[in-house]
JSON list of C-alpha atoms in Angstrom, two decimals:
[
{"chain": "N", "resi": 1, "resn": "UNK", "atom": "CA", "xyz": [49.93, 8.36, -1.57]},
{"chain": "N", "resi": 2, "resn": "UNK", "atom": "CA", "xyz": [48.99, 9.77, -4.97]},
{"chain": "N", "resi": 3, "resn": "UNK", "atom": "CA", "xyz": [52.35, 9.01, -6.58]},
{"chain": "N", "resi": 4, "resn": "UNK", "atom": "CA", "xyz": [52.35, 5.96, -8.85]},
{"chain": "N", "resi": 5, "resn": "UNK", "atom": "CA", "xyz": [55.21, 3.68, -7.82]},
{"chain": "N", "resi": 6, "resn": "UNK", "atom": "CA", "xyz": [56.98, 0.63, -9.22]},
{"chain": "N", "resi": 7, "resn": "UNK", "atom": "CA", "xyz": [59.93, -1.54, -8.18]},
{"chain": "N", "resi": 8, "resn": "UNK", "atom": "CA", "xyz": [63.15, 0.27, -9.03]},
{"chain": "N", "resi": 9, "resn": "UNK", "atom": "CA", "xyz": [64.66, -2.79, -10.70]},
{"chain": "N", "resi": 10, "resn": "UNK", "atom": "CA", "xyz": [61.64, -3.02, -13.02]},
{"chain": "N", "resi": 11, "resn": "UNK", "atom": "CA", "xyz": [62.17, 0.55, -14.17]},
{"chain": "N", "resi": 12, "resn": "UNK", "atom": "CA", "xyz": [65.92, 0.94, -14.40]},
{"chain": "N", "resi": 13, "resn": "UNK", "atom": "CA", "xyz": [66.31, -1.38, -17.39]},
{"chain": "N", "resi": 14, "resn": "UNK", "atom": "CA", "xyz": [63.98, 0.90, -19.40]},
{"chain": "N", "resi": 15, "resn": "UNK", "atom": "CA", "xyz": [65.84, 4.13, -18.66]},
{"chain": "N", "resi": 16, "resn": "UNK", "atom": "CA", "xyz": [68.54, 5.52, -20.99]},
{"chain": "N", "resi": 17, "resn": "UNK", "atom": "CA", "xyz": [72.03, 4.66, -19.78]},
{"chain": "N", "resi": 18, "resn": "UNK", "atom": "CA", "xyz": [73.54, 7.96, -20.88]},
{"chain": "N", "resi": 19, "resn": "UNK", "atom": "CA", "xyz": [72.61, 11.27, -22.48]},
{"chain": "N", "resi": 20, "resn": "UNK", "atom": "CA", "xyz": [70.53, 14.25, -21.33]},
{"chain": "N", "resi": 21, "resn": "UNK", "atom": "CA", "xyz": [67.00, 13.16, -20.54]},
{"chain": "N", "resi": 22, "resn": "UNK", "atom": "CA", "xyz": [64.16, 14.44, -18.38]},
{"chain": "N", "resi": 23, "resn": "UNK", "atom": "CA", "xyz": [62.92, 11.45, -16.37]},
{"chain": "N", "resi": 24, "resn": "UNK", "atom": "CA", "xyz": [59.62, 12.23, -14.70]},
{"chain": "N", "resi": 25, "resn": "UNK", "atom": "CA", "xyz": [56.15, 11.10, -13.69]},
{"chain": "N", "resi": 26, "resn": "UNK", "atom": "CA", "xyz": [53.55, 12.94, -15.76]},
{"chain": "N", "resi": 27, "resn": "UNK", "atom": "CA", "xyz": [50.22, 12.72, -17.54]},
{"chain": "N", "resi": 28, "resn": "UNK", "atom": "CA", "xyz": [48.51, 14.85, -20.16]},
{"chain": "N", "resi": 29, "resn": "UNK", "atom": "CA", "xyz": [47.89, 17.70, -17.72]},
{"chain": "N", "resi": 30, "resn": "UNK", "atom": "CA", "xyz": [50.57, 17.68, -15.03]},
{"chain": "N", "resi": 31, "resn": "UNK", "atom": "CA", "xyz": [54.11, 16.66, -14.15]},
{"chain": "N", "resi": 32, "resn": "UNK", "atom": "CA", "xyz": [55.65, 15.87, -10.76]},
{"chain": "N", "resi": 33, "resn": "UNK", "atom": "CA", "xyz": [58.69, 17.78, -9.50]},
{"chain": "N", "resi": 34, "resn": "UNK", "atom": "CA", "xyz": [60.45, 17.35, -6.17]},
{"chain": "N", "resi": 35, "resn": "UNK", "atom": "CA", "xyz": [61.80, 19.71, -3.53]},
{"chain": "N", "resi": 36, "resn": "UNK", "atom": "CA", "xyz": [63.03, 19.22, 0.03]},
{"chain": "N", "resi": 37, "resn": "UNK", "atom": "CA", "xyz": [62.77, 21.77, 2.84]},
{"chain": "N", "resi": 38, "resn": "UNK", "atom": "CA", "xyz": [63.04, 22.26, 6.55]},
{"chain": "N", "resi": 39, "resn": "UNK", "atom": "CA", "xyz": [59.78, 21.42, 8.36]},
{"chain": "N", "resi": 40, "resn": "UNK", "atom": "CA", "xyz": [58.52, 25.00, 8.72]},
{"chain": "N", "resi": 41, "resn": "UNK", "atom": "CA", "xyz": [58.45, 25.43, 4.92]},
{"chain": "N", "resi": 42, "resn": "UNK", "atom": "CA", "xyz": [57.59, 21.88, 3.88]},
{"chain": "N", "resi": 43, "resn": "UNK", "atom": "CA", "xyz": [54.76, 21.43, 6.39]},
{"chain": "N", "resi": 44, "resn": "UNK", "atom": "CA", "xyz": [53.16, 24.73, 5.34]},
{"chain": "N", "resi": 45, "resn": "UNK", "atom": "CA", "xyz": [53.23, 23.76, 1.66]},
{"chain": "N", "resi": 46, "resn": "UNK", "atom": "CA", "xyz": [51.84, 20.27, 2.28]},
{"chain": "N", "resi": 47, "resn": "UNK", "atom": "CA", "xyz": [49.06, 21.68, 4.48]},
{"chain": "N", "resi": 48, "resn": "UNK", "atom": "CA", "xyz": [47.92, 24.57, 2.31]},
{"chain": "N", "resi": 49, "resn": "UNK", "atom": "CA", "xyz": [48.83, 23.38, -1.19]},
{"chain": "N", "resi": 50, "resn": "UNK", "atom": "CA", "xyz": [51.07, 26.31, -2.08]},
{"chain": "N", "resi": 51, "resn": "UNK", "atom": "CA", "xyz": [54.33, 27.90, -0.92]},
{"chain": "N", "resi": 52, "resn": "UNK", "atom": "CA", "xyz": [54.12, 30.67, 1.65]},
{"chain": "N", "resi": 53, "resn": "UNK", "atom": "CA", "xyz": [54.94, 31.32, 5.27]},
{"chain": "N", "resi": 54, "resn": "UNK", "atom": "CA", "xyz": [58.72, 31.15, 5.68]},
{"chain": "N", "resi": 55, "resn": "UNK", "atom": "CA", "xyz": [59.31, 30.26, 2.01]},
{"chain": "N", "resi": 56, "resn": "UNK", "atom": "CA", "xyz": [61.70, 32.83, 0.49]},
{"chain": "N", "resi": 57, "resn": "UNK", "atom": "CA", "xyz": [60.76, 34.52, -2.77]},
{"chain": "N", "resi": 58, "resn": "UNK", "atom": "CA", "xyz": [64.05, 36.44, -2.74]},
{"chain": "N", "resi": 59, "resn": "UNK", "atom": "CA", "xyz": [66.30, 33.51, -3.60]},
{"chain": "N", "resi": 60, "resn": "UNK", "atom": "CA", "xyz": [66.40, 30.94, -6.37]},
{"chain": "N", "resi": 61, "resn": "UNK", "atom": "CA", "xyz": [64.39, 27.78, -5.69]},
{"chain": "N", "resi": 62, "resn": "UNK", "atom": "CA", "xyz": [65.40, 24.57, -7.48]},
{"chain": "N", "resi": 63, "resn": "UNK", "atom": "CA", "xyz": [62.95, 21.95, -8.76]},
{"chain": "N", "resi": 64, "resn": "UNK", "atom": "CA", "xyz": [63.88, 18.44, -9.88]},
{"chain": "N", "resi": 65, "resn": "UNK", "atom": "CA", "xyz": [61.57, 16.14, -11.91]},
{"chain": "N", "resi": 66, "resn": "UNK", "atom": "CA", "xyz": [63.83, 13.13, -11.27]},
{"chain": "N", "resi": 67, "resn": "UNK", "atom": "CA", "xyz": [63.13, 11.42, -7.92]},
{"chain": "N", "resi": 68, "resn": "UNK", "atom": "CA", "xyz": [66.53, 9.77, -7.52]},
{"chain": "N", "resi": 69, "resn": "UNK", "atom": "CA", "xyz": [68.38, 13.02, -8.23]},
{"chain": "N", "resi": 70, "resn": "UNK", "atom": "CA", "xyz": [66.34, 14.61, -5.43]},
{"chain": "N", "resi": 71, "resn": "UNK", "atom": "CA", "xyz": [67.21, 11.68, -3.18]},
{"chain": "N", "resi": 72, "resn": "UNK", "atom": "CA", "xyz": [70.91, 12.15, -3.90]},
{"chain": "N", "resi": 73, "resn": "UNK", "atom": "CA", "xyz": [70.74, 15.88, -3.29]},
{"chain": "N", "resi": 74, "resn": "UNK", "atom": "CA", "xyz": [68.81, 15.56, -0.02]},
{"chain": "N", "resi": 75, "resn": "UNK", "atom": "CA", "xyz": [70.56, 12.43, 1.25]},
{"chain": "N", "resi": 76, "resn": "UNK", "atom": "CA", "xyz": [67.18, 10.68, 1.16]},
{"chain": "N", "resi": 77, "resn": "UNK", "atom": "CA", "xyz": [65.75, 13.42, 3.37]},
{"chain": "N", "resi": 78, "resn": "UNK", "atom": "CA", "xyz": [68.56, 13.28, 5.94]},
{"chain": "N", "resi": 79, "resn": "UNK", "atom": "CA", "xyz": [70.39, 16.50, 5.02]},
{"chain": "N", "resi": 80, "resn": "UNK", "atom": "CA", "xyz": [69.89, 19.40, 7.41]},
{"chain": "N", "resi": 81, "resn": "UNK", "atom": "CA", "xyz": [67.13, 21.64, 6.10]},
{"chain": "N", "resi": 82, "resn": "UNK", "atom": "CA", "xyz": [65.87, 19.02, 3.64]},
{"chain": "N", "resi": 83, "resn": "UNK", "atom": "CA", "xyz": [63.98, 16.72, 5.99]},
{"chain": "N", "resi": 84, "resn": "UNK", "atom": "CA", "xyz": [60.55, 17.26, 4.42]},
{"chain": "N", "resi": 85, "resn": "UNK", "atom": "CA", "xyz": [60.47, 15.88, 0.88]},
{"chain": "N", "resi": 86, "resn": "UNK", "atom": "CA", "xyz": [57.60, 17.11, -1.28]},
{"chain": "N", "resi": 87, "resn": "UNK", "atom": "CA", "xyz": [56.15, 15.75, -4.50]},
{"chain": "N", "resi": 88, "resn": "UNK", "atom": "CA", "xyz": [54.63, 18.71, -6.33]},
{"chain": "N", "resi": 89, "resn": "UNK", "atom": "CA", "xyz": [52.27, 18.32, -9.27]},
{"chain": "N", "resi": 90, "resn": "UNK", "atom": "CA", "xyz": [52.42, 21.35, -11.53]},
{"chain": "N", "resi": 91, "resn": "UNK", "atom": "CA", "xyz": [50.61, 22.12, -14.78]},
{"chain": "N", "resi": 92, "resn": "UNK", "atom": "CA", "xyz": [52.38, 20.51, -17.69]},
{"chain": "N", "resi": 93, "resn": "UNK", "atom": "CA", "xyz": [51.93, 23.67, -19.74]},
{"chain": "N", "resi": 94, "resn": "UNK", "atom": "CA", "xyz": [53.72, 25.60, -16.99]},
{"chain": "N", "resi": 95, "resn": "UNK", "atom": "CA", "xyz": [56.61, 23.13, -16.96]},
{"chain": "N", "resi": 96, "resn": "UNK", "atom": "CA", "xyz": [57.00, 23.55, -20.72]},
{"chain": "N", "resi": 97, "resn": "UNK", "atom": "CA", "xyz": [57.00, 27.31, -20.18]},
{"chain": "N", "resi": 98, "resn": "UNK", "atom": "CA", "xyz": [59.76, 26.92, -17.58]},
{"chain": "N", "resi": 99, "resn": "UNK", "atom": "CA", "xyz": [61.84, 24.82, -19.98]},
{"chain": "N", "resi": 100, "resn": "UNK", "atom": "CA", "xyz": [61.41, 27.36, -22.79]},
{"chain": "N", "resi": 101, "resn": "UNK", "atom": "CA", "xyz": [62.65, 30.17, -20.52]},
{"chain": "N", "resi": 102, "resn": "UNK", "atom": "CA", "xyz": [65.68, 28.28, -19.16]},
{"chain": "N", "resi": 103, "resn": "UNK", "atom": "CA", "xyz": [69.26, 29.51, -19.57]},
{"chain": "N", "resi": 104, "resn": "UNK", "atom": "CA", "xyz": [72.22, 27.20, -18.88]},
{"chain": "N", "resi": 105, "resn": "UNK", "atom": "CA", "xyz": [74.09, 28.02, -15.70]},
{"chain": "N", "resi": 106, "resn": "UNK", "atom": "CA", "xyz": [77.40, 27.45, -17.50]},
{"chain": "N", "resi": 107, "resn": "UNK", "atom": "CA", "xyz": [78.51, 28.79, -20.88]},
{"chain": "N", "resi": 108, "resn": "UNK", "atom": "CA", "xyz": [77.55, 26.69, -23.93]},
{"chain": "N", "resi": 109, "resn": "UNK", "atom": "CA", "xyz": [79.43, 28.16, -26.94]},
{"chain": "N", "resi": 110, "resn": "UNK", "atom": "CA", "xyz": [77.08, 26.54, -29.48]},
{"chain": "N", "resi": 111, "resn": "UNK", "atom": "CA", "xyz": [74.11, 28.52, -28.17]},
{"chain": "N", "resi": 112, "resn": "UNK", "atom": "CA", "xyz": [75.52, 32.06, -27.95]},
{"chain": "N", "resi": 113, "resn": "UNK", "atom": "CA", "xyz": [77.59, 34.31, -30.20]},
{"chain": "N", "resi": 114, "resn": "UNK", "atom": "CA", "xyz": [80.00, 34.95, -27.31]},
{"chain": "N", "resi": 115, "resn": "UNK", "atom": "CA", "xyz": [80.35, 34.63, -23.55]},
{"chain": "N", "resi": 116, "resn": "UNK", "atom": "CA", "xyz": [79.07, 38.14, -22.92]},
{"chain": "N", "resi": 117, "resn": "UNK", "atom": "CA", "xyz": [75.79, 37.31, -24.68]},
{"chain": "N", "resi": 118, "resn": "UNK", "atom": "CA", "xyz": [75.35, 34.26, -22.45]},
{"chain": "N", "resi": 119, "resn": "UNK", "atom": "CA", "xyz": [76.11, 36.31, -19.33]},
{"chain": "N", "resi": 120, "resn": "UNK", "atom": "CA", "xyz": [73.47, 38.87, -20.30]},
{"chain": "N", "resi": 121, "resn": "UNK", "atom": "CA", "xyz": [70.93, 36.12, -20.96]},
{"chain": "N", "resi": 122, "resn": "UNK", "atom": "CA", "xyz": [71.74, 34.46, -17.64]},
{"chain": "N", "resi": 123, "resn": "UNK", "atom": "CA", "xyz": [71.40, 37.73, -15.73]},
{"chain": "N", "resi": 124, "resn": "UNK", "atom": "CA", "xyz": [68.01, 38.47, -17.29]},
{"chain": "N", "resi": 125, "resn": "UNK", "atom": "CA", "xyz": [66.57, 34.95, -17.14]},
{"chain": "N", "resi": 126, "resn": "UNK", "atom": "CA", "xyz": [64.21, 33.87, -14.38]},
{"chain": "N", "resi": 127, "resn": "UNK", "atom": "CA", "xyz": [64.96, 30.17, -15.00]},
{"chain": "N", "resi": 128, "resn": "UNK", "atom": "CA", "xyz": [68.39, 28.60, -14.63]},
{"chain": "N", "resi": 129, "resn": "UNK", "atom": "CA", "xyz": [69.18, 25.16, -16.06]},
{"chain": "N", "resi": 130, "resn": "UNK", "atom": "CA", "xyz": [71.74, 22.61, -14.89]},
{"chain": "N", "resi": 131, "resn": "UNK", "atom": "CA", "xyz": [72.52, 19.16, -16.24]},
{"chain": "N", "resi": 132, "resn": "UNK", "atom": "CA", "xyz": [74.11, 17.15, -13.43]},
{"chain": "N", "resi": 133, "resn": "UNK", "atom": "CA", "xyz": [75.19, 13.52, -13.26]},
{"chain": "N", "resi": 134, "resn": "UNK", "atom": "CA", "xyz": [72.26, 11.30, -12.34]},
{"chain": "N", "resi": 135, "resn": "UNK", "atom": "CA", "xyz": [72.88, 8.88, -9.48]},
{"chain": "N", "resi": 136, "resn": "UNK", "atom": "CA", "xyz": [72.21, 5.29, -8.52]},
{"chain": "N", "resi": 137, "resn": "UNK", "atom": "CA", "xyz": [70.08, 4.98, -5.34]},
{"chain": "N", "resi": 138, "resn": "UNK", "atom": "CA", "xyz": [73.29, 4.25, -3.41]},
{"chain": "N", "resi": 139, "resn": "UNK", "atom": "CA", "xyz": [74.75, 7.57, -4.57]},
{"chain": "N", "resi": 140, "resn": "UNK", "atom": "CA", "xyz": [77.08, 6.28, -7.28]},
{"chain": "N", "resi": 141, "resn": "UNK", "atom": "CA", "xyz": [77.42, 8.72, -10.18]},
{"chain": "N", "resi": 142, "resn": "UNK", "atom": "CA", "xyz": [75.95, 7.61, -13.52]},
{"chain": "N", "resi": 143, "resn": "UNK", "atom": "CA", "xyz": [76.72, 8.60, -17.11]},
{"chain": "N", "resi": 144, "resn": "UNK", "atom": "CA", "xyz": [73.15, 9.80, -17.70]},
{"chain": "N", "resi": 145, "resn": "UNK", "atom": "CA", "xyz": [72.48, 13.46, -16.93]},
{"chain": "N", "resi": 146, "resn": "UNK", "atom": "CA", "xyz": [69.57, 14.73, -14.80]},
{"chain": "N", "resi": 147, "resn": "UNK", "atom": "CA", "xyz": [68.00, 18.16, -15.10]},
{"chain": "N", "resi": 148, "resn": "UNK", "atom": "CA", "xyz": [67.34, 20.66, -12.34]},
{"chain": "N", "resi": 149, "resn": "UNK", "atom": "CA", "xyz": [65.76, 24.06, -12.83]},
{"chain": "N", "resi": 150, "resn": "UNK", "atom": "CA", "xyz": [66.26, 27.14, -10.67]},
{"chain": "N", "resi": 151, "resn": "UNK", "atom": "CA", "xyz": [63.31, 29.54, -10.48]},
{"chain": "N", "resi": 152, "resn": "UNK", "atom": "CA", "xyz": [63.25, 33.16, -9.40]},
{"chain": "N", "resi": 153, "resn": "UNK", "atom": "CA", "xyz": [61.25, 36.37, -9.83]},
{"chain": "N", "resi": 154, "resn": "UNK", "atom": "CA", "xyz": [57.85, 36.20, -11.49]},
{"chain": "N", "resi": 155, "resn": "UNK", "atom": "CA", "xyz": [58.36, 32.59, -12.57]},
{"chain": "N", "resi": 156, "resn": "UNK", "atom": "CA", "xyz": [58.97, 31.54, -8.96]},
{"chain": "N", "resi": 157, "resn": "UNK", "atom": "CA", "xyz": [55.91, 33.49, -7.79]},
{"chain": "N", "resi": 158, "resn": "UNK", "atom": "CA", "xyz": [53.72, 31.82, -10.43]},
{"chain": "N", "resi": 159, "resn": "UNK", "atom": "CA", "xyz": [55.15, 28.38, -9.61]},
{"chain": "N", "resi": 160, "resn": "UNK", "atom": "CA", "xyz": [54.63, 28.80, -5.86]},
{"chain": "N", "resi": 161, "resn": "UNK", "atom": "CA", "xyz": [50.88, 29.42, -6.11]},
{"chain": "N", "resi": 162, "resn": "UNK", "atom": "CA", "xyz": [49.33, 29.55, -9.59]},
{"chain": "N", "resi": 163, "resn": "UNK", "atom": "CA", "xyz": [50.91, 26.54, -11.27]},
{"chain": "N", "resi": 164, "resn": "UNK", "atom": "CA", "xyz": [50.56, 23.96, -8.49]},
{"chain": "N", "resi": 165, "resn": "UNK", "atom": "CA", "xyz": [47.94, 21.24, -8.90]},
{"chain": "N", "resi": 166, "resn": "UNK", "atom": "CA", "xyz": [48.76, 19.22, -5.78]},
{"chain": "N", "resi": 167, "resn": "UNK", "atom": "CA", "xyz": [51.46, 18.89, -3.10]},
{"chain": "N", "resi": 168, "resn": "UNK", "atom": "CA", "xyz": [52.17, 15.73, -1.14]},
{"chain": "N", "resi": 169, "resn": "UNK", "atom": "CA", "xyz": [54.56, 15.17, 1.76]},
{"chain": "N", "resi": 170, "resn": "UNK", "atom": "CA", "xyz": [56.35, 11.94, 0.83]},
{"chain": "N", "resi": 171, "resn": "UNK", "atom": "CA", "xyz": [58.90, 12.01, 3.67]},
{"chain": "N", "resi": 172, "resn": "UNK", "atom": "CA", "xyz": [57.67, 8.78, 5.27]},
{"chain": "N", "resi": 173, "resn": "UNK", "atom": "CA", "xyz": [57.83, 6.98, 1.92]},
{"chain": "N", "resi": 174, "resn": "UNK", "atom": "CA", "xyz": [61.36, 8.32, 1.36]},
{"chain": "N", "resi": 175, "resn": "UNK", "atom": "CA", "xyz": [62.59, 7.10, 4.75]},
{"chain": "N", "resi": 176, "resn": "UNK", "atom": "CA", "xyz": [61.08, 3.66, 4.23]},
{"chain": "N", "resi": 177, "resn": "UNK", "atom": "CA", "xyz": [62.68, 3.33, 0.80]},
{"chain": "N", "resi": 178, "resn": "UNK", "atom": "CA", "xyz": [66.04, 4.53, 2.11]},
{"chain": "N", "resi": 179, "resn": "UNK", "atom": "CA", "xyz": [66.17, 1.27, 4.06]},
{"chain": "N", "resi": 180, "resn": "UNK", "atom": "CA", "xyz": [65.39, -0.70, 0.88]},
{"chain": "N", "resi": 181, "resn": "UNK", "atom": "CA", "xyz": [68.55, 0.38, -0.94]},
{"chain": "N", "resi": 182, "resn": "UNK", "atom": "CA", "xyz": [70.30, -2.51, 0.78]},
{"chain": "N", "resi": 183, "resn": "UNK", "atom": "CA", "xyz": [70.33, -5.97, -0.84]},
{"chain": "N", "resi": 184, "resn": "UNK", "atom": "CA", "xyz": [71.06, -4.51, -4.29]},
{"chain": "N", "resi": 185, "resn": "UNK", "atom": "CA", "xyz": [67.81, -2.49, -4.29]},
{"chain": "N", "resi": 186, "resn": "UNK", "atom": "CA", "xyz": [65.74, -5.69, -4.64]},
{"chain": "N", "resi": 187, "resn": "UNK", "atom": "CA", "xyz": [62.98, -4.22, -2.43]},
{"chain": "N", "resi": 188, "resn": "UNK", "atom": "CA", "xyz": [63.36, -0.58, -3.47]},
{"chain": "N", "resi": 189, "resn": "UNK", "atom": "CA", "xyz": [60.17, 1.11, -4.71]},
{"chain": "N", "resi": 190, "resn": "UNK", "atom": "CA", "xyz": [60.40, 4.44, -6.56]},
{"chain": "N", "resi": 191, "resn": "UNK", "atom": "CA", "xyz": [57.94, 6.72, -8.37]},
{"chain": "N", "resi": 192, "resn": "UNK", "atom": "CA", "xyz": [57.27, 5.46, -11.88]},
{"chain": "N", "resi": 193, "resn": "UNK", "atom": "CA", "xyz": [59.21, 7.66, -14.30]},
{"chain": "N", "resi": 194, "resn": "UNK", "atom": "CA", "xyz": [59.60, 7.70, -18.06]},
{"chain": "N", "resi": 195, "resn": "UNK", "atom": "CA", "xyz": [61.36, 10.02, -20.49]},
{"chain": "N", "resi": 196, "resn": "UNK", "atom": "CA", "xyz": [59.55, 13.35, -20.85]},
{"chain": "N", "resi": 197, "resn": "UNK", "atom": "CA", "xyz": [59.66, 14.39, -24.50]},
{"chain": "N", "resi": 198, "resn": "UNK", "atom": "CA", "xyz": [59.91, 18.05, -25.45]},
{"chain": "N", "resi": 199, "resn": "UNK", "atom": "CA", "xyz": [58.36, 18.60, -28.86]},
{"chain": "N", "resi": 200, "resn": "UNK", "atom": "CA", "xyz": [59.25, 22.25, -29.42]},
{"chain": "N", "resi": 201, "resn": "UNK", "atom": "CA", "xyz": [62.35, 22.10, -31.63]},
{"chain": "N", "resi": 202, "resn": "UNK", "atom": "CA", "xyz": [63.81, 25.38, -30.39]},
{"chain": "N", "resi": 203, "resn": "UNK", "atom": "CA", "xyz": [63.50, 24.31, -26.75]},
{"chain": "N", "resi": 204, "resn": "UNK", "atom": "CA", "xyz": [64.97, 20.87, -27.55]},
{"chain": "N", "resi": 205, "resn": "UNK", "atom": "CA", "xyz": [68.04, 22.47, -29.10]},
{"chain": "N", "resi": 206, "resn": "UNK", "atom": "CA", "xyz": [68.44, 25.07, -26.39]},
{"chain": "N", "resi": 207, "resn": "UNK", "atom": "CA", "xyz": [68.26, 22.49, -23.61]},
{"chain": "N", "resi": 208, "resn": "UNK", "atom": "CA", "xyz": [70.62, 20.23, -25.61]},
{"chain": "N", "resi": 209, "resn": "UNK", "atom": "CA", "xyz": [68.29, 17.30, -24.96]},
{"chain": "N", "resi": 210, "resn": "UNK", "atom": "CA", "xyz": [69.13, 13.86, -26.26]},
{"chain": "N", "resi": 211, "resn": "UNK", "atom": "CA", "xyz": [66.78, 12.53, -28.94]},
{"chain": "N", "resi": 212, "resn": "UNK", "atom": "CA", "xyz": [63.43, 11.32, -27.62]},
{"chain": "N", "resi": 213, "resn": "UNK", "atom": "CA", "xyz": [62.09, 8.09, -29.12]},
{"chain": "N", "resi": 214, "resn": "UNK", "atom": "CA", "xyz": [58.48, 8.36, -27.94]}
]
């Protein structure tokens, strides 16, 4: 498996306890995001290294850079239609482009002159942003917020083929680690994640990110 992993208990003490942060595994060139699909879609992507076949380009597709948020959303790969969990390496420049194009899925008065302006921006945007409560491996809600990004239109088309560096089916790893949540997560192994800093001031403010201390 290409993902770099570490014991969960080693990592959790280094993560912010609250605030809006992008936790992710990344290097200078790429960043890992996660999605979960039914086998027909997930197996195709893992085999060919891009999204095609039964993958729908006519609906919004959500990506999550935070492994544990993906685990919560997919029930550790047990939810119907989310059995195949994929780790997807995309170009870091593309991820920054996605962030810059994002519009909040709910109205943020500080960012728009009025609600109508936000609604127009949301309708036109090809990237939708949500900050949701992050979760403990057991599913308990945390104070820290996790980001997920909904892609559609030309952004989704570019993501599905042009921006992907690598795709890995991590379903077996997920199912093994699901068993390791027991015993207070002492044996739980998760992908190594650190805070992803966004250096563009305008994007920082628009996303309402908490201050990055890198």
